Short mmCIF file of C-alpha atoms in Angstrom, two decimals:
data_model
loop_
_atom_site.label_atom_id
_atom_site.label_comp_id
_atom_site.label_asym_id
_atom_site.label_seq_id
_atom_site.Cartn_x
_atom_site.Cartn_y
_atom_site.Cartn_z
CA UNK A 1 117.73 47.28 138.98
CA UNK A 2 116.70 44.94 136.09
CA UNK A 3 113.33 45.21 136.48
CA UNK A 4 113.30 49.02 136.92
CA UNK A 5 114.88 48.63 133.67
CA UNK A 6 112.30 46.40 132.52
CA UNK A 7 109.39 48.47 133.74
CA UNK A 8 110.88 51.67 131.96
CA UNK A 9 111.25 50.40 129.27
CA UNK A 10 107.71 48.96 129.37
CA UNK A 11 106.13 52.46 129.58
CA UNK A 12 108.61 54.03 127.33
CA UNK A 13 106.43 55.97 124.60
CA UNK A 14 108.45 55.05 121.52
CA UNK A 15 107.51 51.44 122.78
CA UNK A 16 103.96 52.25 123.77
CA UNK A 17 103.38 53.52 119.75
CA UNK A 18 105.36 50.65 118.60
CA UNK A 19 107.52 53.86 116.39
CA UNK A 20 111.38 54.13 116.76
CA UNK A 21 112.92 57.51 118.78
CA UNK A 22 113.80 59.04 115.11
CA UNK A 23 110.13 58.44 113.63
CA UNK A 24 108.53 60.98 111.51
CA UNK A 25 105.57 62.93 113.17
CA UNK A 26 103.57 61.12 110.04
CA UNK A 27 104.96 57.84 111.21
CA UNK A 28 103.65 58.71 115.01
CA UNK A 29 100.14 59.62 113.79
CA UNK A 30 99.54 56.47 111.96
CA UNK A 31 101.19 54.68 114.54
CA UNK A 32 98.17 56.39 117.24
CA UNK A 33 95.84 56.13 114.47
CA UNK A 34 96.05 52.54 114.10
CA UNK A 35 96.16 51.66 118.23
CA UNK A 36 93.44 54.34 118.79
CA UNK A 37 91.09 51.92 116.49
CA UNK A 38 91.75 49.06 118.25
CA UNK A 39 91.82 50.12 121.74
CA UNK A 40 89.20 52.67 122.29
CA UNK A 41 86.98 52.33 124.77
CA UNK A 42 83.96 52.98 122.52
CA UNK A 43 85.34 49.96 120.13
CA UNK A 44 86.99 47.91 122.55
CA UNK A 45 84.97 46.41 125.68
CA UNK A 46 87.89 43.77 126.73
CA UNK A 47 89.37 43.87 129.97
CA UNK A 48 92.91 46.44 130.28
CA UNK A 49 91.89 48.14 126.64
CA UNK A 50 90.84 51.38 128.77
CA UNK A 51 94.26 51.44 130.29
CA UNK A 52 95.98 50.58 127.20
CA UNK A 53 94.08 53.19 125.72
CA UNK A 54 95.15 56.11 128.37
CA UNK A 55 98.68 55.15 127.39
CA UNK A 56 98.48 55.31 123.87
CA UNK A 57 96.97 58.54 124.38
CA UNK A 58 99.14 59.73 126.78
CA UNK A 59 102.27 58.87 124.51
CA UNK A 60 100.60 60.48 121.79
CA UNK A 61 99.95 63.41 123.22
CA UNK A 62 103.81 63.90 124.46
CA UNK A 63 105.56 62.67 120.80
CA UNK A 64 102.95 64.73 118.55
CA UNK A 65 104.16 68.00 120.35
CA UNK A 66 107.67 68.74 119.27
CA UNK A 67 108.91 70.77 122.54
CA UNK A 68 106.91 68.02 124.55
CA UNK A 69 109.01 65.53 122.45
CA UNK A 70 112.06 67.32 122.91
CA UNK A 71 112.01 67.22 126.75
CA UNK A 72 110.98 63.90 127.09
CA UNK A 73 113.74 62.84 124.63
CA UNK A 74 116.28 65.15 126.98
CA UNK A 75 114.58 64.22 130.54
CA UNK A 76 112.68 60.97 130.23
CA UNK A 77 109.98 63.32 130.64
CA UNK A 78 107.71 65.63 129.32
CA UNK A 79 108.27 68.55 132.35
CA UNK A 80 111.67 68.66 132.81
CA UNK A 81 110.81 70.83 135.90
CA UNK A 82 108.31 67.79 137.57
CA UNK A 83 108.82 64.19 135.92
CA UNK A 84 106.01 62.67 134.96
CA UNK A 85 103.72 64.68 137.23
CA UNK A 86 102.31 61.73 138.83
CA UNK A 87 102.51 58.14 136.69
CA UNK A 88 100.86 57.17 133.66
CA UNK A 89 97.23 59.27 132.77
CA UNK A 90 97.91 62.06 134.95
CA UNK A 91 97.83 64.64 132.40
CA UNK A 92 94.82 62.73 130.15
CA UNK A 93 91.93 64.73 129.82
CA UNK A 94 89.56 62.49 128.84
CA UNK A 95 88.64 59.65 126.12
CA UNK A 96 86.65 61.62 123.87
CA UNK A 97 85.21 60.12 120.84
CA UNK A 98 86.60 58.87 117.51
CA UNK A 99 85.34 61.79 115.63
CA UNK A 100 88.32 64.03 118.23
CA UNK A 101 90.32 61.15 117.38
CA UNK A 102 89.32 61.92 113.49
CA UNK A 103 90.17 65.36 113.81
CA UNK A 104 92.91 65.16 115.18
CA UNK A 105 94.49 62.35 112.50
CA UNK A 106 92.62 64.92 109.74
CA UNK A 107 92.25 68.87 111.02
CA UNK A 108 88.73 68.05 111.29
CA UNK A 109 85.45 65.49 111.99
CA UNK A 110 83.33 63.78 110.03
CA UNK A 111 80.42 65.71 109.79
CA UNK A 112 82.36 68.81 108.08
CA UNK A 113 81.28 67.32 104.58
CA UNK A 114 84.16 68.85 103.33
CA UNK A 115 83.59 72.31 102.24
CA UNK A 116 80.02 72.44 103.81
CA UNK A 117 81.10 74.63 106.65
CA UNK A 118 79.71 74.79 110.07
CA UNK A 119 76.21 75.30 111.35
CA UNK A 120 72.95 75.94 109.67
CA UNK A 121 71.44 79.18 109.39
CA UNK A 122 71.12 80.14 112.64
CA UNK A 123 74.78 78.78 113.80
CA UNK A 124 77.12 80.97 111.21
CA UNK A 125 76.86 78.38 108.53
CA UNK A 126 79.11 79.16 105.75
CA UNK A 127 79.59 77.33 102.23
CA UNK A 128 80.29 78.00 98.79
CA UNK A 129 77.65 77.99 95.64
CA UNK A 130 78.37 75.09 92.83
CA UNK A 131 79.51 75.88 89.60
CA UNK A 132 77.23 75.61 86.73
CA UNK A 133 77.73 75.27 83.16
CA UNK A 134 76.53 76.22 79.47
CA UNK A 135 77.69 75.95 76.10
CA UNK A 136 77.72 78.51 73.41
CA UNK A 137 78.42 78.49 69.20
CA UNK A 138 79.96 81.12 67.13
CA UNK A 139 81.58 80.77 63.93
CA UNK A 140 84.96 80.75 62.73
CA UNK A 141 85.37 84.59 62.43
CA UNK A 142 83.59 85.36 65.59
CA UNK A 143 85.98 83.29 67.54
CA UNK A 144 89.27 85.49 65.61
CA UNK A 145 87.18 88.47 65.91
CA UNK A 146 85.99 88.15 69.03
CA UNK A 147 82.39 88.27 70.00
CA UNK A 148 79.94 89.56 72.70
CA UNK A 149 77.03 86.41 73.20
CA UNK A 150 74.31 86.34 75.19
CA UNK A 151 73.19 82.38 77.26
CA UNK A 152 70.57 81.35 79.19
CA UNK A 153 71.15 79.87 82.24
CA UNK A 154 69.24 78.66 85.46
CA UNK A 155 71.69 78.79 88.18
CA UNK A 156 70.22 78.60 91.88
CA UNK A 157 69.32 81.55 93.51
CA UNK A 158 67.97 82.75 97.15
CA UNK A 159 63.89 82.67 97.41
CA UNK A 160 63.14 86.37 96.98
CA UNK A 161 59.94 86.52 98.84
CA UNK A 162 60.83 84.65 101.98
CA UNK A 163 64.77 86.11 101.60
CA UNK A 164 66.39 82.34 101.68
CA UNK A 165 64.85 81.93 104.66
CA UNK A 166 61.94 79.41 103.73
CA UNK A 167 59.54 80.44 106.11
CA UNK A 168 56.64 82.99 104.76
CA UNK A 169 56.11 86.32 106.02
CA UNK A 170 56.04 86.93 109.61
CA UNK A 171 56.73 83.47 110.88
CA UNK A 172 60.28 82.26 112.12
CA UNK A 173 62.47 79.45 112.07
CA UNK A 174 62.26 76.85 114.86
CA UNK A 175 65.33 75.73 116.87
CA UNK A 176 65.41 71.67 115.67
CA UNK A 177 64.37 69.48 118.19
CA UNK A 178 66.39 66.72 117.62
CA UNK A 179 69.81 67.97 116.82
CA UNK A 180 69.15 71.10 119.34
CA UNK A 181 70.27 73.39 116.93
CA UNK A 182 73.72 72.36 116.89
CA UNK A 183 73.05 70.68 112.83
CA UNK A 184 74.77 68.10 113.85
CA UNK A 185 73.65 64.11 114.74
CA UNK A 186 75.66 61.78 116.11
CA UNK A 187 75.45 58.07 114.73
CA UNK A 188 76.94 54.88 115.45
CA UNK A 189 79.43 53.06 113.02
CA UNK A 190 81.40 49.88 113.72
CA UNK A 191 81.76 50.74 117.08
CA UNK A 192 82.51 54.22 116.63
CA UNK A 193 80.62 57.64 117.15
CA UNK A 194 80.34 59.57 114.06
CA UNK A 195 78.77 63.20 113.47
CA UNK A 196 77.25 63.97 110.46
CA UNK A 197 74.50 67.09 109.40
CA UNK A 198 71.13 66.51 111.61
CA UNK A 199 68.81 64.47 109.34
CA UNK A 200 66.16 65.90 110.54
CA UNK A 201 67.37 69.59 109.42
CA UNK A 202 69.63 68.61 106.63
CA UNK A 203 72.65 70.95 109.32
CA UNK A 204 70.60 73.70 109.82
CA UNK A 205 69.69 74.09 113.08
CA UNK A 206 66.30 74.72 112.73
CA UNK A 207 62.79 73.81 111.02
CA UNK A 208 60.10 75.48 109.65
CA UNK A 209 56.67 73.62 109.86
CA UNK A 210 54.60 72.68 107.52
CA UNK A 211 52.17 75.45 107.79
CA UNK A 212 54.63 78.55 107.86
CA UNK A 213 56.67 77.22 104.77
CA UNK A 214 57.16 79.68 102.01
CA UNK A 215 54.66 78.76 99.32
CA UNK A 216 56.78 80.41 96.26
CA UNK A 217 60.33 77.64 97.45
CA UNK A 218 58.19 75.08 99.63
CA UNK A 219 60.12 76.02 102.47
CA UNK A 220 63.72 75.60 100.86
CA UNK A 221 64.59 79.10 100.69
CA UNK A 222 66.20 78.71 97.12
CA UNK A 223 64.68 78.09 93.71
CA UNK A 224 65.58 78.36 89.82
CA UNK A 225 65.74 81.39 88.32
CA UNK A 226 66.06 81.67 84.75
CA UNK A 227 67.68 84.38 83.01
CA UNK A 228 70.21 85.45 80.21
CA UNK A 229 73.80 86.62 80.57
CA UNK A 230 76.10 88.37 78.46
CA UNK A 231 79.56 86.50 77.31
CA UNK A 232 82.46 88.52 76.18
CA UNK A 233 84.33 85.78 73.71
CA UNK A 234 87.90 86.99 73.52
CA UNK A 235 89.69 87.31 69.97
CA UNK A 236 91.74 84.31 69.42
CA UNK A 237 89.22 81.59 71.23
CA UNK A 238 89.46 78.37 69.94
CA UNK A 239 87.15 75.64 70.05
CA UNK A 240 86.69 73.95 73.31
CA UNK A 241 87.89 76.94 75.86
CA UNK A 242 85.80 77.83 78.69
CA UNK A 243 85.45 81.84 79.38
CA UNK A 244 85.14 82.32 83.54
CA UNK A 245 82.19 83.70 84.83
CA UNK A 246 83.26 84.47 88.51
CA UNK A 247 80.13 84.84 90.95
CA UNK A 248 77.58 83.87 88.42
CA UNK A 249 76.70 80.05 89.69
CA UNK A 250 74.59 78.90 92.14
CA UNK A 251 74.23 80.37 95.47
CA UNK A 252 74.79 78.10 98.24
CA UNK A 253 71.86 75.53 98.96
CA UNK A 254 72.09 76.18 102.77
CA UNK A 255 73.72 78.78 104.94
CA UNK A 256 75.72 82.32 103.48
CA UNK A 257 78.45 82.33 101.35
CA UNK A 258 79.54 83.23 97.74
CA UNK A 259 78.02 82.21 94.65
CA UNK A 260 79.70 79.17 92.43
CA UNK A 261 81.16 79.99 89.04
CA UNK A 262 79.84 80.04 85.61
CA UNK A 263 82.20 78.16 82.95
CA UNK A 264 80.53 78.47 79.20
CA UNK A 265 82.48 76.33 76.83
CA UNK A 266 83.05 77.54 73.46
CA UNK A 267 82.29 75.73 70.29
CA UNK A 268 83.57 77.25 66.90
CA UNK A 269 81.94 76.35 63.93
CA UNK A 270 84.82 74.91 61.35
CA UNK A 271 85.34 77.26 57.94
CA UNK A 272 84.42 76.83 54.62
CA UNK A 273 87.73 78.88 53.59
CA UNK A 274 90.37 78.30 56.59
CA UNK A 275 91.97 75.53 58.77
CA UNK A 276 92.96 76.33 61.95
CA UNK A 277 96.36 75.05 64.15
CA UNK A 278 96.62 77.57 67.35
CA UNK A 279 96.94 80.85 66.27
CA UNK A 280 98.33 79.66 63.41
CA UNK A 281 95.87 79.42 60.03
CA UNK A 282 96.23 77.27 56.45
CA UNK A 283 94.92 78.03 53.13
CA UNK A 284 95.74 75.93 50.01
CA UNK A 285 96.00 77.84 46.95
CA UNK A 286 95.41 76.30 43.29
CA UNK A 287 98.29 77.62 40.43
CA UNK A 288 97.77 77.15 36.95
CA UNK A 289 101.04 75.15 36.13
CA UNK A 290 101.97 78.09 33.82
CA UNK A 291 101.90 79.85 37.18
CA UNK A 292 103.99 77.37 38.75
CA UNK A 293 106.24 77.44 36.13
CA UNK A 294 106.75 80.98 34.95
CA UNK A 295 106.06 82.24 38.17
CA UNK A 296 103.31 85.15 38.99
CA UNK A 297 100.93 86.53 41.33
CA UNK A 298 97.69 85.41 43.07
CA UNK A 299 95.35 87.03 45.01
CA UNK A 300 94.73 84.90 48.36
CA UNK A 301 92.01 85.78 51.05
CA UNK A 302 92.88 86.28 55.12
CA UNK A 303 91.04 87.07 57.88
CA UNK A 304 91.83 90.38 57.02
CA UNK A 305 90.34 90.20 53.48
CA UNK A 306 92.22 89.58 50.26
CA UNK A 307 95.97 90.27 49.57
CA UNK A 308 98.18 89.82 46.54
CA UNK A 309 100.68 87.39 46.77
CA UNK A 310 104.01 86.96 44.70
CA UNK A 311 104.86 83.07 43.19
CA UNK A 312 108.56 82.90 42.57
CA UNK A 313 108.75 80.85 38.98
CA UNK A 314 109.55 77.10 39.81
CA UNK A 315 107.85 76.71 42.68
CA UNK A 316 106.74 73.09 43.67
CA UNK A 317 103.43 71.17 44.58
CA UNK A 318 103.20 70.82 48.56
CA UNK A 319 105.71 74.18 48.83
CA UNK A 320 104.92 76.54 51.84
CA UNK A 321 104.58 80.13 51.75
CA UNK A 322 104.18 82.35 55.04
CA UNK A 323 101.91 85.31 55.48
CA UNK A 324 103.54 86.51 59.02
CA UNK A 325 101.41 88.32 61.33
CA UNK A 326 98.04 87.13 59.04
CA UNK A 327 97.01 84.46 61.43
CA UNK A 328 94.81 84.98 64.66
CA UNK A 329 95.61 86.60 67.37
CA UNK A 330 96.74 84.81 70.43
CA UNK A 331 94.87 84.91 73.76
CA UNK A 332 95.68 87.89 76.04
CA UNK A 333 98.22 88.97 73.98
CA UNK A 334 98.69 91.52 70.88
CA UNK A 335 100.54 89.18 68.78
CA UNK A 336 99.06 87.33 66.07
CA UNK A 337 100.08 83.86 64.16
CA UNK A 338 100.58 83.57 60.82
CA UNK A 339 99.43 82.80 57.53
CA UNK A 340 100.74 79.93 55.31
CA UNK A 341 99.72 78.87 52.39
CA UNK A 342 99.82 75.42 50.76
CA UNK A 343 100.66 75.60 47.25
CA UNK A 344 98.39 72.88 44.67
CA UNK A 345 99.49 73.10 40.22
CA UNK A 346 96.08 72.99 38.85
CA UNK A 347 96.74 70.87 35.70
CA UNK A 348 95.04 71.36 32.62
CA UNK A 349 92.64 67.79 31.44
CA UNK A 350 92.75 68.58 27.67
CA UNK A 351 94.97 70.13 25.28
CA UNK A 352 94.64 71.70 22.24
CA UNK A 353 96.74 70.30 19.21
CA UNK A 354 98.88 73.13 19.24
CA UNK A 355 99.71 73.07 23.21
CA UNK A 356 100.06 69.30 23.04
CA UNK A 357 102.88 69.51 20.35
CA UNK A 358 104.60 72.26 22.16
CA UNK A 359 104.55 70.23 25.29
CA UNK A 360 105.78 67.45 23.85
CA UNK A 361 108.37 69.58 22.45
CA UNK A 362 109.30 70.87 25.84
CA UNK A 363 109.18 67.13 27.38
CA UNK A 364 112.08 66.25 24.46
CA UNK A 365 114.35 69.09 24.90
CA UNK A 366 114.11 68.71 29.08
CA UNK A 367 115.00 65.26 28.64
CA UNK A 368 117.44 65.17 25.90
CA UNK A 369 115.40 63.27 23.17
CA UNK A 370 114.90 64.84 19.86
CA UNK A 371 112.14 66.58 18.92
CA UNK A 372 108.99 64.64 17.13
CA UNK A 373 109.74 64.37 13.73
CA UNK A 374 107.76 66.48 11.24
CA UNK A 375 105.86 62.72 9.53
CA UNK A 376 104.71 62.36 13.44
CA UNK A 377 102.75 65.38 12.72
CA UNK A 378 99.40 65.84 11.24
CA UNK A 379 99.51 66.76 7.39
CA UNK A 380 97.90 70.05 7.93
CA UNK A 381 99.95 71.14 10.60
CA UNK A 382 103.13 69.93 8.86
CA UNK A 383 101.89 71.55 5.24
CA UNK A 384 101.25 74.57 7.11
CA UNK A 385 105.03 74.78 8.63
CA UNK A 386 106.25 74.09 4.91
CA UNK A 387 104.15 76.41 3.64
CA UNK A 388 105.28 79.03 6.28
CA UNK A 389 108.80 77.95 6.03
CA UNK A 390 108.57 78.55 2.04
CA UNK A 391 107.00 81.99 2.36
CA UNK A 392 110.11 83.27 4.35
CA UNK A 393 108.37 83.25 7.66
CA UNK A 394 111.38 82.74 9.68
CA UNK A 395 112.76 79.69 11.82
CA UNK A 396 112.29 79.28 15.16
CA UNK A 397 116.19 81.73 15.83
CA UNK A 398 114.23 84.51 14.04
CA UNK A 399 111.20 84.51 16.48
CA UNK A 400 112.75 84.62 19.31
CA UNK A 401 113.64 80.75 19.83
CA UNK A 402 112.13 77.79 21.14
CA UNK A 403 111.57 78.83 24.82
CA UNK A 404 110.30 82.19 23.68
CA UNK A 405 107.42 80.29 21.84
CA UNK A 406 106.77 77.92 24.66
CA UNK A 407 106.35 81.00 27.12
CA UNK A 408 104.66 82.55 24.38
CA UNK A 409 101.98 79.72 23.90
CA UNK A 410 101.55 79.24 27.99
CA UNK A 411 100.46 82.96 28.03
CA UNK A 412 97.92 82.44 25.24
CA UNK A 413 96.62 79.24 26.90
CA UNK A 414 96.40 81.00 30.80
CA UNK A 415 94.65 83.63 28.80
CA UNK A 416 92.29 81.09 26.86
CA UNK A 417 91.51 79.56 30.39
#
């Protein structure tokens, strides 16, 4: 009875795969990867590998498949209704090679080259066209405006003489000799049997010779075509976006199938006027400091053209104003950014006598000092206030007051400038 136990346990599958009974299927297909490597027949050439191999397989086989591995977890075997239908191997089906081994670990074998497809031309050979690229410039208003711009490209495209086909008119395609027009060769690597696409005809399936070889594509069926194509630019592309053009790429270098993509990436030329965030665009404006001070207007230009903006008196160097809705419209949508504006006091670099005094004046009274006395003053100007003063002119209550001159003076001096 011990050794029964012994023995079943022996040929237990878990054991076989070297996996424990609640193992992930991932865990059980690297465990049969891994074993299937080392003991294959094709890699392997020691004595008992073949055997070892069959039940690896075997185990494989039952644990991959979940009803299989349900039963067998239930009834020690895979059919419930017959135990193990005969001892180790009797359901194998063969060794195959490592490329079923492959496909099985990966959904497919080695010769696929990925999205290459199947056979050549004459086997149902599909495959997919490469995308291609180009560039094209616009300038800043094009890219708000939106533009319509025309590229040149040279994607790939089928031989139209000979169809894609590569042979000339009237001759036809031979099946390849070496790969028998499956496109496929088989070659040896580290001990293992790998496809990959016939060498001979680069997966097609057949040849064309020498002599009945398409003279305008050599025999290749596809050539360079140059040609222009129109590119709608969207409003509200920025610099560096790509615009999509679906089915305008290469066609595929061998077999059918759709055409690649073309991607044109969009450079915007910077403005003279605007900077650009987003959707978002800045403009600084200059104010006269009279401006700044006693407040005004200003006409600032948008995208739209100019507009005539309101400054609130006191306003600040560095202050913000926002122009909603004046910015650039945002992609695939009818909203638009918005405008703001970066506010600058253009100072004045020289002043006349007259502003320099009233300045200074303002400077005294905003800081509590008293005002310059009249010997600071030059004789003329200080003769001339006596000599107004004398004559009845008025002081400085019966014009109005101080602040009244100051605005006064500013108004004369924005005017002057």
């Amino acid at each position: 009875m011990k050794q029964d136990v012994a023995v079943s346990r022996a040929e237990d599958f878990y054991d076989i795969l070297g996996v424990k009974r609640g193992a992930s299927q991932s865990e059980i297909k690297k465990a049969y990867y891994q074993l299937a490597k080392k003991y294959h027949p094709d890699a392997n050439k020691e004595a008992g590998a073949k055997d070892r191999f069959i039940k690896i397989q075997e185990a494989y086989d039952t644990l991959s498949d979940e009803s299989k591995r349900k039963s067998y977890d239930q009834f020690g075997t895979a059919d419930p209704t017959g135990g193990m239908g005969g001892g180790p191997g009797a359901g194998f089906s063969g060794f195959g090679n490592m490329e079923d081994i492959l496909s099985q670990m990966f959904g497919g074998g080695m010769g696929g080259m990925g999205g290459m497809g199947g056979r050549g031309r004459g086997g149902g050979f599909m495959s997919v066209g490469e995308d291609i690229d180009a560039s094209v410039t616009i300038s800043f208003m094009e890219a708000v405006n939106g533009a319509r711009k025309s590229v040149t490209i040279t994607p790939v495209v089928k031989c139209e003489p000979c169809g894609g086909q590569g042979a000339r008119k009237g001759a036809r395609r031979q099946t390849c000799k070496t790969c028998r027009g499956t496109g496929q060769a088989m070659f040896q690597m580290g001990g293992f049997h790998v496809q990959q696409p016939c060498p001979e005809c680069s997966g097609e399936g057949s040849t064309i010779s020498a002599k009945d070889r398409c003279s305008s594509c050599q025999g290749r069926g596809r050539v360079r075509e140059r040609k222009s194509v129109q590119v709608d630019i969207p409003p509200g592309c920025d610099n560096g976006m790509r615009v999509k053009l679906q089915g305008m790429g290469d066609v595929p270098l061998e077999g059918e199938g759709p055409s690649g993509d073309l991607y044109v990436r969009v450079r915007v030329m910077p403005s003279k006027v605007f900077r650009r965030k987003g959707s978002d665009i800045y403009y600084d404006v200059e104010l006269p400091f009279t401006t700044a001070i006693l407040g005004g207007s200003v006409q600032v230009p948008t995208v739209d053209g100019d507009v005539e903006v309101k400054i609130s008196p006191g306003v600040q160097p560095g202050d913000e104003l926002r122009l909603r809705a004046k910015g650039v419209r945002k992609l695939q949508s009818s909203l638009r950014g918005d405008q703001y504006l970066n506010l600058k006091v253009r100072l004045p670099k020289s002043l006349t006598a007259e502003q320099q005094r009233l300045i200074e004046q303002f400077a005294a009274l905003a800081s509590g000092a008293p005002p310059p006395s009249k010997a600071a003053e030059a004789p003329g100007e200080a003769a001339g206030e006596a000599a107004g003063e004398a004559a009845g002119e008025g002081s400085s209550e019966k014009s109005g007051g101080f602040f009244s001159r100051i605005k006064r003076d500013f108004e004369k001096f924005k005017h002057d400038k």
